[in-house]
Short mmCIF file of N, CA and C in Angstrom, two decimals:
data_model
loop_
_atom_site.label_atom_id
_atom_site.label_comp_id
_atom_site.label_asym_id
_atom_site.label_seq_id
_atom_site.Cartn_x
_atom_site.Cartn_y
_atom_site.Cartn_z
N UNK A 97 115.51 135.46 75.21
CA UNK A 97 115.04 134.09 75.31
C UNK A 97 116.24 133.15 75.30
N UNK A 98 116.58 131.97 76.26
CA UNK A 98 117.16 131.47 76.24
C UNK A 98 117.17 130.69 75.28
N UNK A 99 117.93 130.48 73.89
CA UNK A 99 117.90 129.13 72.96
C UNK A 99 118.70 128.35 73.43
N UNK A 100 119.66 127.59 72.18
CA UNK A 100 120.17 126.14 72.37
C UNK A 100 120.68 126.31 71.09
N UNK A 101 122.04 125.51 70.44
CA UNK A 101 122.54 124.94 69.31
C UNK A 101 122.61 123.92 68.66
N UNK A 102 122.71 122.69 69.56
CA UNK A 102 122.31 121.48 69.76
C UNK A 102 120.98 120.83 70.11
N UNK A 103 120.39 120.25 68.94
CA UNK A 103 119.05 119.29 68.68
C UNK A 103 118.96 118.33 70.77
N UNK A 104 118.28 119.01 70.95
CA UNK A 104 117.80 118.25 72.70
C UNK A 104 116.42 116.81 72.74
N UNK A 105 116.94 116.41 73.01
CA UNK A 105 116.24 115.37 73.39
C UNK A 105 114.90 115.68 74.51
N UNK A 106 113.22 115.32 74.66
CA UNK A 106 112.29 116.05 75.63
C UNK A 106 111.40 114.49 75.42
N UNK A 107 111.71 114.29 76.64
CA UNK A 107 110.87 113.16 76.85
C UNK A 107 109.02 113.43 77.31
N UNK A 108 107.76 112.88 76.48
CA UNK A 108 107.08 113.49 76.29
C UNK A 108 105.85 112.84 77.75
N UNK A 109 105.23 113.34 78.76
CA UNK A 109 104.44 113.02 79.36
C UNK A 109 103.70 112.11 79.17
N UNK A 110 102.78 111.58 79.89
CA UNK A 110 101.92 110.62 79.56
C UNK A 110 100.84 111.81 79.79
N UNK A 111 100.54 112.15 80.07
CA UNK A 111 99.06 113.37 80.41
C UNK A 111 99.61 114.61 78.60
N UNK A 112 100.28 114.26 78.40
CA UNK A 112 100.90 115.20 77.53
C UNK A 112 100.13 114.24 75.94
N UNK A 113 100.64 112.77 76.08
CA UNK A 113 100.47 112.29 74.80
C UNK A 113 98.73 112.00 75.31
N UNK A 114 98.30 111.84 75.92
CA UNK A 114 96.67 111.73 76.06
C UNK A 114 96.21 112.79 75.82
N UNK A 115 96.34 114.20 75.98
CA UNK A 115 96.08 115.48 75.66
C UNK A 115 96.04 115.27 74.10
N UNK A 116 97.12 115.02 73.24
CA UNK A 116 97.58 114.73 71.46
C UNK A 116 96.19 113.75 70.97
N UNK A 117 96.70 112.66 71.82
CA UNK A 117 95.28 111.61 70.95
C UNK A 117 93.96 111.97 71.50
N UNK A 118 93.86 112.14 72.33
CA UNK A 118 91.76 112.92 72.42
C UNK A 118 91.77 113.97 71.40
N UNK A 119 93.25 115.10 71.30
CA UNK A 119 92.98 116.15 70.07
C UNK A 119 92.76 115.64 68.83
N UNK A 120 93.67 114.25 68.41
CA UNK A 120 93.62 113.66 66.89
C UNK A 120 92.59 113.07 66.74
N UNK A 121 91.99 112.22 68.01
CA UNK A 121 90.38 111.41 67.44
C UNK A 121 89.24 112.51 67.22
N UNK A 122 89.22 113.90 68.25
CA UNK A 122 88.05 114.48 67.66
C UNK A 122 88.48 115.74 66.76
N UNK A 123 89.41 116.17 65.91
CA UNK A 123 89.60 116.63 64.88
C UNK A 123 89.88 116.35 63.38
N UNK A 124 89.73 114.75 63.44
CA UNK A 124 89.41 113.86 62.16
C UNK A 124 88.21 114.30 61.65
N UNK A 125 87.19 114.73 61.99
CA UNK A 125 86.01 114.92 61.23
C UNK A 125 85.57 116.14 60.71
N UNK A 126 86.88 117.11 61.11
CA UNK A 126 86.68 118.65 60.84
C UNK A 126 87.57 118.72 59.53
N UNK A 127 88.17 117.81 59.18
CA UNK A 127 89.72 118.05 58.52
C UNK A 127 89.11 117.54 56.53
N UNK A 128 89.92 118.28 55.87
CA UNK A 128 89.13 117.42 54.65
C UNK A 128 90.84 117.63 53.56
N UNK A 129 91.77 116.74 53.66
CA UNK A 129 93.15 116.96 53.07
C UNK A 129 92.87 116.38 51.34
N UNK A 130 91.93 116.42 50.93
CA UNK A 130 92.05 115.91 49.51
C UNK A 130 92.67 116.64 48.49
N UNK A 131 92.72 117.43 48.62
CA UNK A 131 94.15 118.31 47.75
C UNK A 131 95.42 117.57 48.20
N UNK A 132 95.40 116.82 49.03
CA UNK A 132 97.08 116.48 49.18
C UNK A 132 96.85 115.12 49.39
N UNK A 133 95.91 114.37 48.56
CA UNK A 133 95.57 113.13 48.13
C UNK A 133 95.35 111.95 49.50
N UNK A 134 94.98 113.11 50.69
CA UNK A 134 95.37 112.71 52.00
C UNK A 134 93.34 112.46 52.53
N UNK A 135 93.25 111.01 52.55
CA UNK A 135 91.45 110.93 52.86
C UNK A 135 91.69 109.71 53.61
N UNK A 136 92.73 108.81 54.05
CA UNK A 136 92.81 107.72 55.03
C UNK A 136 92.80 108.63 56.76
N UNK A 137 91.79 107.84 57.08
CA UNK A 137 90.91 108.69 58.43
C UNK A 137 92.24 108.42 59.87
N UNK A 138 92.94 107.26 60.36
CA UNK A 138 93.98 106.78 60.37
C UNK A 138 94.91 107.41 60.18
N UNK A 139 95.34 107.47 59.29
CA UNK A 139 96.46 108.28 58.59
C UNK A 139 96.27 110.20 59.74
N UNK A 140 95.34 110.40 59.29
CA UNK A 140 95.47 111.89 59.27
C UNK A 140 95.34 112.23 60.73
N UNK A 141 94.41 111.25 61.41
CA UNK A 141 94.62 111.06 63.06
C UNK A 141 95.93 111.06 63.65
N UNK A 142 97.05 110.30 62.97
CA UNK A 142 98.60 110.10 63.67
C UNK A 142 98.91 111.02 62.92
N UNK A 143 98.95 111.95 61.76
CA UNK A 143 99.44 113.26 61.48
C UNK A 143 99.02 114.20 62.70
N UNK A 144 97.65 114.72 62.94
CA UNK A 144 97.60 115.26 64.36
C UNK A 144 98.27 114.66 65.45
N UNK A 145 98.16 113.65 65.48
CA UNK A 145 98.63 113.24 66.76
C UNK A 145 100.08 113.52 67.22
N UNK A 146 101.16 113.13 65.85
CA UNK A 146 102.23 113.37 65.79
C UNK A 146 102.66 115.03 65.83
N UNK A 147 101.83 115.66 65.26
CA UNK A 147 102.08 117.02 65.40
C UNK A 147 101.77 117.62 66.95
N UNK A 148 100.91 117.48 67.63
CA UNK A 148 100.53 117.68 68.86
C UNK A 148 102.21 117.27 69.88
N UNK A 149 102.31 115.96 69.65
CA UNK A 149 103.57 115.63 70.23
C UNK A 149 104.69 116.60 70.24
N UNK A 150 105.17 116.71 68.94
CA UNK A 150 106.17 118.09 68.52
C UNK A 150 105.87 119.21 68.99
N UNK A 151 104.51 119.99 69.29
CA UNK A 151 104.29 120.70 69.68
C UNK A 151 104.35 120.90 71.21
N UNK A 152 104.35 120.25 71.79
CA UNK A 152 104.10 119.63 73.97
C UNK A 152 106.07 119.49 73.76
N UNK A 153 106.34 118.64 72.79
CA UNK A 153 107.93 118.90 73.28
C UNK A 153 108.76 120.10 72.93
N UNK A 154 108.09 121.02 72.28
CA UNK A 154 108.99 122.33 71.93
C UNK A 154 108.38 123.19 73.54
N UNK A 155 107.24 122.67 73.86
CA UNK A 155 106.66 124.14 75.19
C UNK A 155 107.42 123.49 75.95
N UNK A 156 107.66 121.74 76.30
CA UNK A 156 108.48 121.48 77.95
C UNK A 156 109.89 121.92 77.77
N UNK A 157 110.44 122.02 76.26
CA UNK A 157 112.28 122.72 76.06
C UNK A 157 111.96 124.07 76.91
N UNK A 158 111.28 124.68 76.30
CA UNK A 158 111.20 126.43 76.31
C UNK A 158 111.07 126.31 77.71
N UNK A 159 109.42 126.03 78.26
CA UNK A 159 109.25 126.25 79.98
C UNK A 159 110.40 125.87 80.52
N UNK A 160 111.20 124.56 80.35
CA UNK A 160 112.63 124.77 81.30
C UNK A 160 113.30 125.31 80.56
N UNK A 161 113.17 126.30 79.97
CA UNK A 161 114.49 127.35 79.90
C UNK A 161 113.80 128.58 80.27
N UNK A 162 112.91 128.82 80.97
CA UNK A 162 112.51 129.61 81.86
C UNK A 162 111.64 130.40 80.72
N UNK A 163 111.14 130.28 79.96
CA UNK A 163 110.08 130.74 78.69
C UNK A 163 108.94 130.37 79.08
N UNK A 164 107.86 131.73 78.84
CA UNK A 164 106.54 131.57 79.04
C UNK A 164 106.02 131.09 77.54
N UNK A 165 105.37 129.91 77.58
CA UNK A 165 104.81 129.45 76.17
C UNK A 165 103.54 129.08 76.24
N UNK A 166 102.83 129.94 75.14
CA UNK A 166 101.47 130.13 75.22
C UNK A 166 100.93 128.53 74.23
N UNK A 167 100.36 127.86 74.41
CA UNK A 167 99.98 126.61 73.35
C UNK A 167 100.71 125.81 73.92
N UNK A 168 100.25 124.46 72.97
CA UNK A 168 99.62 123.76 71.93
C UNK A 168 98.00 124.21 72.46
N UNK A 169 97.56 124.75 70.72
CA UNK A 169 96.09 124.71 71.39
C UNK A 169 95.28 123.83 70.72
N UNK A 170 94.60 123.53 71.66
CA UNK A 170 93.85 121.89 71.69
C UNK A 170 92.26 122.13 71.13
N UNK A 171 92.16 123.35 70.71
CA UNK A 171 90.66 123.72 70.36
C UNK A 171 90.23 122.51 68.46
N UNK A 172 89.16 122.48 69.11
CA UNK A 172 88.60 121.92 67.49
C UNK A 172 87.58 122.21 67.25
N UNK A 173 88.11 123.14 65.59
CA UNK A 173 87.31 124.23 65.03
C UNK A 173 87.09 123.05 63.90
N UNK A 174 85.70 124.08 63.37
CA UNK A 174 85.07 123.85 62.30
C UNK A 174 85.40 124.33 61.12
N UNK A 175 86.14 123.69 60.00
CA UNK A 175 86.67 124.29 58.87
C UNK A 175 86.72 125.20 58.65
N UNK A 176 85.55 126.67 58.52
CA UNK A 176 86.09 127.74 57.99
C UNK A 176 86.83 128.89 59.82
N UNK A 177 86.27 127.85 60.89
CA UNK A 177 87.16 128.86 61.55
C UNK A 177 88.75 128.24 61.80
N UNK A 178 89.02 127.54 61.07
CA UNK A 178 90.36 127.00 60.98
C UNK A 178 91.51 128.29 60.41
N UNK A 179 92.63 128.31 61.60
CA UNK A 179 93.43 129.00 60.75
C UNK A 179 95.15 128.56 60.75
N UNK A 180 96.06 129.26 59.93
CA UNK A 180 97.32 128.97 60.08
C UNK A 180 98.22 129.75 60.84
N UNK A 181 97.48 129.93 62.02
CA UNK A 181 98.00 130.63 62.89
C UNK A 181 99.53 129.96 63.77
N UNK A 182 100.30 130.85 64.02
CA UNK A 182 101.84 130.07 64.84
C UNK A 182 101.23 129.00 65.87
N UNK A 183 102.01 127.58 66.01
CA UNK A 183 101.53 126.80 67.01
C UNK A 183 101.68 127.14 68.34
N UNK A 184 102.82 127.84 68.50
CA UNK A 184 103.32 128.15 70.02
C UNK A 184 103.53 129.98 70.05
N UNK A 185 103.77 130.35 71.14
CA UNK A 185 104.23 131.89 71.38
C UNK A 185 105.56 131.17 72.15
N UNK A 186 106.53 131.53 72.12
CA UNK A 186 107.34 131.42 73.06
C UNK A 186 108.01 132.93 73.46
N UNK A 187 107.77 133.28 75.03
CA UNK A 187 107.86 134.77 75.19
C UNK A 187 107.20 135.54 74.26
N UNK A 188 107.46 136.33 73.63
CA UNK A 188 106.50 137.23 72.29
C UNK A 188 107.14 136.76 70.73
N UNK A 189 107.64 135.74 70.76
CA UNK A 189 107.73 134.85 69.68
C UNK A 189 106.98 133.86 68.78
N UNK A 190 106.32 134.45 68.02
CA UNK A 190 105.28 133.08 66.84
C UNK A 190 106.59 132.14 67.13
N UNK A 191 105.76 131.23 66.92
CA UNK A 191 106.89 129.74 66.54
C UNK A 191 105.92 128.80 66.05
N UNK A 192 106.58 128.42 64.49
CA UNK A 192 105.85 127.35 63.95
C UNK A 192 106.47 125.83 64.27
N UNK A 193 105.81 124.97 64.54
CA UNK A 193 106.29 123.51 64.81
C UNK A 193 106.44 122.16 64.02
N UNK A 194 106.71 121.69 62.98
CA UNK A 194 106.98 120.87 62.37
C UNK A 194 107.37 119.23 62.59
N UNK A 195 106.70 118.02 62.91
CA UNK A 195 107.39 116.96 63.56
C UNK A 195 107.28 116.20 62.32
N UNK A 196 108.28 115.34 62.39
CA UNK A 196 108.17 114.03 61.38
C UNK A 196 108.76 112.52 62.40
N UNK A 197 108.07 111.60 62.13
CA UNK A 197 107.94 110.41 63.05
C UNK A 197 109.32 110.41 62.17
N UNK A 198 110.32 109.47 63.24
CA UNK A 198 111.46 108.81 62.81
C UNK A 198 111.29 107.61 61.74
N UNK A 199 110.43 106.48 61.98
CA UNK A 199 110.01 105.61 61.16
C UNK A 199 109.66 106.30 59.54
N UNK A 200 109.34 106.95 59.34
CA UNK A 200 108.66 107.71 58.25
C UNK A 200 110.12 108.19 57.71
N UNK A 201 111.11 109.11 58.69
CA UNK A 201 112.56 109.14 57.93
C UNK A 201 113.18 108.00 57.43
N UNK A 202 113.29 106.90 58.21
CA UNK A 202 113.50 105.43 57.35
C UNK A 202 113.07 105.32 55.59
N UNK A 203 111.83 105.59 55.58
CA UNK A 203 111.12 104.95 54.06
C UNK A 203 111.84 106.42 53.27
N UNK A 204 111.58 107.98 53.34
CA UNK A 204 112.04 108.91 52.78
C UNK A 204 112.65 110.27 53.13
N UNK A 205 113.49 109.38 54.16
CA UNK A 205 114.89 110.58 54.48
C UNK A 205 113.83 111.74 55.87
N UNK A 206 114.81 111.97 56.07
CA UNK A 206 114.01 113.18 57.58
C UNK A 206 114.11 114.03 56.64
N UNK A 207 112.40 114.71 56.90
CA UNK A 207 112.36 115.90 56.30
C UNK A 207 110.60 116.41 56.87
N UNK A 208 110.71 117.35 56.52
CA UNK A 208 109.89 117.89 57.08
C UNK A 208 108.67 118.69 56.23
N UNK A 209 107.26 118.96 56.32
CA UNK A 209 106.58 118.96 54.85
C UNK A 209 105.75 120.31 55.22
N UNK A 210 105.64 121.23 54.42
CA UNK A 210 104.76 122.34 54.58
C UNK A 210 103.95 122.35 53.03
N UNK A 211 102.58 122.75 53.44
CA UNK A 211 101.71 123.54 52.28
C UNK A 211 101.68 123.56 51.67
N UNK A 212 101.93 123.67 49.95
CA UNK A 212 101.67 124.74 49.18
C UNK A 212 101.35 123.62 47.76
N UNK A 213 99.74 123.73 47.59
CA UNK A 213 99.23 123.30 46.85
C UNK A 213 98.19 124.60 45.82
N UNK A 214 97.81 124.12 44.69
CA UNK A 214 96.99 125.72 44.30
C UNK A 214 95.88 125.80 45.56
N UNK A 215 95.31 124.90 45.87
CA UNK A 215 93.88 125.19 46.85
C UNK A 215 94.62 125.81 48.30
N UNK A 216 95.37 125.10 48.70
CA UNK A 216 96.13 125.39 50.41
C UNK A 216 97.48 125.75 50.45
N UNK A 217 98.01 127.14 50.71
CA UNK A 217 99.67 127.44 50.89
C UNK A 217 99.74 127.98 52.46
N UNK A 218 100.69 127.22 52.92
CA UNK A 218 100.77 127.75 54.23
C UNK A 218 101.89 129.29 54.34
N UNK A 219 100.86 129.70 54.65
CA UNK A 219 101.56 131.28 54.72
C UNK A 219 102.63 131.89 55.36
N UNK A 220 103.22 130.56 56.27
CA UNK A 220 104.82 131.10 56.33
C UNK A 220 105.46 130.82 55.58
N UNK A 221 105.23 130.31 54.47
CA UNK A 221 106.37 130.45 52.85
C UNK A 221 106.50 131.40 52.75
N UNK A 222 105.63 132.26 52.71
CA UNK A 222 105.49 133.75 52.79
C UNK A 222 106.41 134.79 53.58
N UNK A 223 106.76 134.32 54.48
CA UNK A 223 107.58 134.70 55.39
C UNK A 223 108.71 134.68 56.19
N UNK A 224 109.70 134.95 55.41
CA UNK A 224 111.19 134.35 55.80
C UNK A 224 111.25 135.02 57.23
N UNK A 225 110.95 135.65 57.78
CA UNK A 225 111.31 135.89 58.94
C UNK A 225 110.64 135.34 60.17
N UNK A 226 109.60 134.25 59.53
CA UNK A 226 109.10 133.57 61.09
C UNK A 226 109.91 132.50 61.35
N UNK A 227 109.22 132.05 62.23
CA UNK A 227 110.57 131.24 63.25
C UNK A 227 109.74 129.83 63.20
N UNK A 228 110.90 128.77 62.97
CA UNK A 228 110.04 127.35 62.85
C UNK A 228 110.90 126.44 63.82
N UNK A 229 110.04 125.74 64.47
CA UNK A 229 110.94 124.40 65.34
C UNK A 229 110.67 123.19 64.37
N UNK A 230 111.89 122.26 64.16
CA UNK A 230 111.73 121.43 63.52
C UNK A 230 112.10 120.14 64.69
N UNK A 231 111.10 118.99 64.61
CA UNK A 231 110.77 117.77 65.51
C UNK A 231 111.10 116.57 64.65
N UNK A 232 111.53 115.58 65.47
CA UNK A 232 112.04 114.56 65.22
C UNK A 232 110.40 113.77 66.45
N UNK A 233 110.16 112.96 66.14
CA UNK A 233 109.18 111.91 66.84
C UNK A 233 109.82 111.04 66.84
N UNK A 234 110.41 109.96 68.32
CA UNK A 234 111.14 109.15 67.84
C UNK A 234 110.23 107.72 68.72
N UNK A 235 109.90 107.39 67.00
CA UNK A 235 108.02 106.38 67.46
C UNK A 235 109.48 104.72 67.44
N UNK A 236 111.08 105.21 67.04
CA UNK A 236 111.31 103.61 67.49
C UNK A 236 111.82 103.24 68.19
N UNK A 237 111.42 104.29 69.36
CA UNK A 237 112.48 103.92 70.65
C UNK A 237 111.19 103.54 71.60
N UNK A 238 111.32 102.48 73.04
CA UNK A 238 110.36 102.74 73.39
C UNK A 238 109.38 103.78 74.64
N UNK A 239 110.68 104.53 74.78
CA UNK A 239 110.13 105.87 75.22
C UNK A 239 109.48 106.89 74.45
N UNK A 240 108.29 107.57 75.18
CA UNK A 240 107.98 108.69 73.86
C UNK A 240 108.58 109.80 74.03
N UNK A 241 109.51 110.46 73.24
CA UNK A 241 110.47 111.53 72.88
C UNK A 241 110.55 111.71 71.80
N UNK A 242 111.38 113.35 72.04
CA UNK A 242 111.24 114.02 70.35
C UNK A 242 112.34 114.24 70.55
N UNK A 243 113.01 114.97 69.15
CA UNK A 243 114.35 115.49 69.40
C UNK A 243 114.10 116.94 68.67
N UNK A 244 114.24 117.57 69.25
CA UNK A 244 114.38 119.43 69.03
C UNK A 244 115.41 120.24 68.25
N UNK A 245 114.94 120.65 67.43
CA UNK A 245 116.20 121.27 66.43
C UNK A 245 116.16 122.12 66.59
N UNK A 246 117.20 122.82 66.94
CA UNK A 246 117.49 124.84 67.43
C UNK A 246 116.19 125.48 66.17
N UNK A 247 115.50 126.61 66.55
CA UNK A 247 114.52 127.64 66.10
C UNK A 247 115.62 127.77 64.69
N UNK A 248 114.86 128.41 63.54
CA UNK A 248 115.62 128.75 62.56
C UNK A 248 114.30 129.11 61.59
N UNK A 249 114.64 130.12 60.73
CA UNK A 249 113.67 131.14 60.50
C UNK A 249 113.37 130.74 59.10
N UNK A 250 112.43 130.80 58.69
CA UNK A 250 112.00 130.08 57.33
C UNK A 250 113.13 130.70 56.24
N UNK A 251 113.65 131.82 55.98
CA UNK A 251 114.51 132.12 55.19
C UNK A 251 116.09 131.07 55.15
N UNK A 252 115.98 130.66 56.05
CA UNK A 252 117.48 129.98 56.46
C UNK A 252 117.20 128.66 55.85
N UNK A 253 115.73 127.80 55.90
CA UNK A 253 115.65 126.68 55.24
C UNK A 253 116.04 126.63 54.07
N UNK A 254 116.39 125.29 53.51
CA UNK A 254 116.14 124.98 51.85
C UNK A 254 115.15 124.15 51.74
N UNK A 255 114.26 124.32 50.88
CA UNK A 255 113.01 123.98 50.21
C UNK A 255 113.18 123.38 49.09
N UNK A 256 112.64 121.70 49.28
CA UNK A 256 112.94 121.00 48.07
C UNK A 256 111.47 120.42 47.38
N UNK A 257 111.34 119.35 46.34
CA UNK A 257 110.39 118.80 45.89
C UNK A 257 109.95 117.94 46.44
N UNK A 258 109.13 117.01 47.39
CA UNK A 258 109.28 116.06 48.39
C UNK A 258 109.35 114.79 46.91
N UNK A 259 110.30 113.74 47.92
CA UNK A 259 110.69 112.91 47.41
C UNK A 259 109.36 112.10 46.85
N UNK A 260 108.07 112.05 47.48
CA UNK A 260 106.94 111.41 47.44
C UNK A 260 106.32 111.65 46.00
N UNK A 261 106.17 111.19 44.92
CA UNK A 261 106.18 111.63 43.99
C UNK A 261 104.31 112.59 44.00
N UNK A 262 104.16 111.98 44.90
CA UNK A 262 102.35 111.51 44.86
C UNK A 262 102.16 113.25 45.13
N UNK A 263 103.13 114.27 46.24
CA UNK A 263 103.09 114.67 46.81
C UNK A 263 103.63 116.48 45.91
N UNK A 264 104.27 116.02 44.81
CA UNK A 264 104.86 117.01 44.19
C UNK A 264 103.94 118.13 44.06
N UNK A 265 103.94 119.24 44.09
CA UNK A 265 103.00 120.29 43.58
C UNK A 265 101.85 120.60 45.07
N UNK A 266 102.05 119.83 45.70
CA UNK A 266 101.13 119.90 47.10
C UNK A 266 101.72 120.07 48.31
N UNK A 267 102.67 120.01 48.10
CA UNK A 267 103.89 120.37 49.39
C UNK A 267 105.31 120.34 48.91
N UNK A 268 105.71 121.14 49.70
CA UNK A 268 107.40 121.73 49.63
C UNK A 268 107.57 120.87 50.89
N UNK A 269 109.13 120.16 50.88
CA UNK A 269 109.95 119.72 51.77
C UNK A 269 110.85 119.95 52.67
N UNK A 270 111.58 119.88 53.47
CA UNK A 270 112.99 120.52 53.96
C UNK A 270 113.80 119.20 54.18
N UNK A 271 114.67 118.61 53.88
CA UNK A 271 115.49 117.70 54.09
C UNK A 271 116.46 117.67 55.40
N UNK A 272 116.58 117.42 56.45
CA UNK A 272 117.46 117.07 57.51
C UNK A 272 118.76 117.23 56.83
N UNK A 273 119.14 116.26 56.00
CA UNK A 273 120.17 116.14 55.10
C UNK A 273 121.15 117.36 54.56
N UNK A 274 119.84 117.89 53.65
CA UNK A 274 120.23 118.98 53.20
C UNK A 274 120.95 120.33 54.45
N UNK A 275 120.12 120.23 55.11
CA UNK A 275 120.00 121.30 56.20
C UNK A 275 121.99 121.07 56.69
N UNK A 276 121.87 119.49 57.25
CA UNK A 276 123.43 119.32 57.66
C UNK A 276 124.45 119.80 56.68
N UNK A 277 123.94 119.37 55.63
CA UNK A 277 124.98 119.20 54.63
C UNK A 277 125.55 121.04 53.81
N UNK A 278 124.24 121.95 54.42
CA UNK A 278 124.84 123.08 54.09
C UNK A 278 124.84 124.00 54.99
N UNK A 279 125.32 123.07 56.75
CA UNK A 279 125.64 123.94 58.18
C UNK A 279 124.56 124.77 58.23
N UNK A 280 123.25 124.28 58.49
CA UNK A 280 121.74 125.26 59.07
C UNK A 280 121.68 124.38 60.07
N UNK A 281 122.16 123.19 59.77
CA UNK A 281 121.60 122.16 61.07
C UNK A 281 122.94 121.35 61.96
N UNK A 282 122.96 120.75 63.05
CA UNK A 282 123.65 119.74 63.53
C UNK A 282 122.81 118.36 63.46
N UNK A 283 124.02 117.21 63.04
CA UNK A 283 123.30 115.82 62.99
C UNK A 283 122.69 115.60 64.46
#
C-alpha cells in the first residue's frame, strides 16, 4: 500500500459533504451518548457529520494512491445493530478514522477522543495493532478540507486524560502535541 509521512491536505467534495450531513440528520435519532454526558441533538449531528468528513478524506488520500477503499458506510442502524466495526478497509487493511474540527483545537489543544467509559469502550484500546487515521477538519478555512496524519497503529499512540474535565473517565485522549513532541507525529 502506498502510504505517506507527511500530514496531506484533501480537499473534501461537495457530493462528499452532502453524503456526511443527510448521514448526521438521519442518525441523530438512533444514537443515545448519555454516558458521555453527550444529549445536545446539534451537537451530536456535527460529531457525525464531522466524522463522516474525516472519513471521505482518508478514502480520496488512499483512492489516489491507487488503494481500493471499501467505506465510509452511510448505513443507519438501529442501536443494538450498531457496531465498532473499522471505518474504512484500505486494500485488506481495517483502518479506524478519528477527526477533530480545528476550531475545537483552539478551545482544548488538537486531540483526538476515543471510548472508554464503564457502559461503552471502544475496542481498539484493545488493540495495539490496528491501524488509526487521525483528521484534522479544518471548519476555519473557507474551503472544506482535512488534513491527514500518516496511519499509525494504536500501540504507537499516547493516551491521555482529556483535558475536558466533564469528560474524564468517559474517554481517553491523544494529544497532537504530545504525539509531536515524542516524534509519532509531524507538525
Amino acid at each position: 500500500m502506498s502510504t505517506f509521512q507527511s500530514p496531506q491536505i484533501i480537499r473534501i467534495p461537495e457530493k462528499a459533504q452532502e453524503r456526511a450531513s443527510t448521514f448526521a440528520e438521519h442518525v441523530i435519532t438512533t444514537v443515545n451518548y448519555k454516558d458521555s454526558n453527550q444529549s445536545v441533538k446539534e451537537k451530536i449531528r456535527d460529531d457525525h457529520f464531522i466524522s463522516k468528513l474525516g472519513e471521505e478524506a482518508v478514502r480520496i488520500l488512499f483512492e489516489g494512491r491507487n488503494c481500493r477503499v471499501d467505506g465510509p458506510d452511510y448505513g443507519v442502524y438501529e442501536a443494538r445493530r450498531k457496531s465498532w466495526a473499522a471505518d474504512l478497509r484500505v486494500n485488506d487493511l481495517e483502518v479506524a478514522v478519528k477527526t477533530q474540527r480545528r476550531s475545537a483545537a483552539k478551545r482544548y489543544g488538537l486531540s483526538w477522543t476515543f471510548q472508554d467509559s464503564p457502559e461503552r469502550r471502544d475496542p481498539i484500546l484493545d488493540m495495539p495493532d490496528a491501524w488509526v487515521c487521525l483528521v484534522v477538519f479544518e471548519d476555519l478555512k473557507e474551503e472544506k478540507e482535512c488534513l491527514v496524519y500518516p496511519l499509525r497503529k494504536i500501540r504507537q499512540l499516547i493516551f491521555e486524560a482529556p483535558r475536558l474535565s466533564r469528560l474524564v473517565g468517559k474517554k481517553q485522549a491523544v494529544y497532537l502535541e504530545t504525539l509531536i513532541h515524542n516524534g509519532i507525529l509531524d507538525k
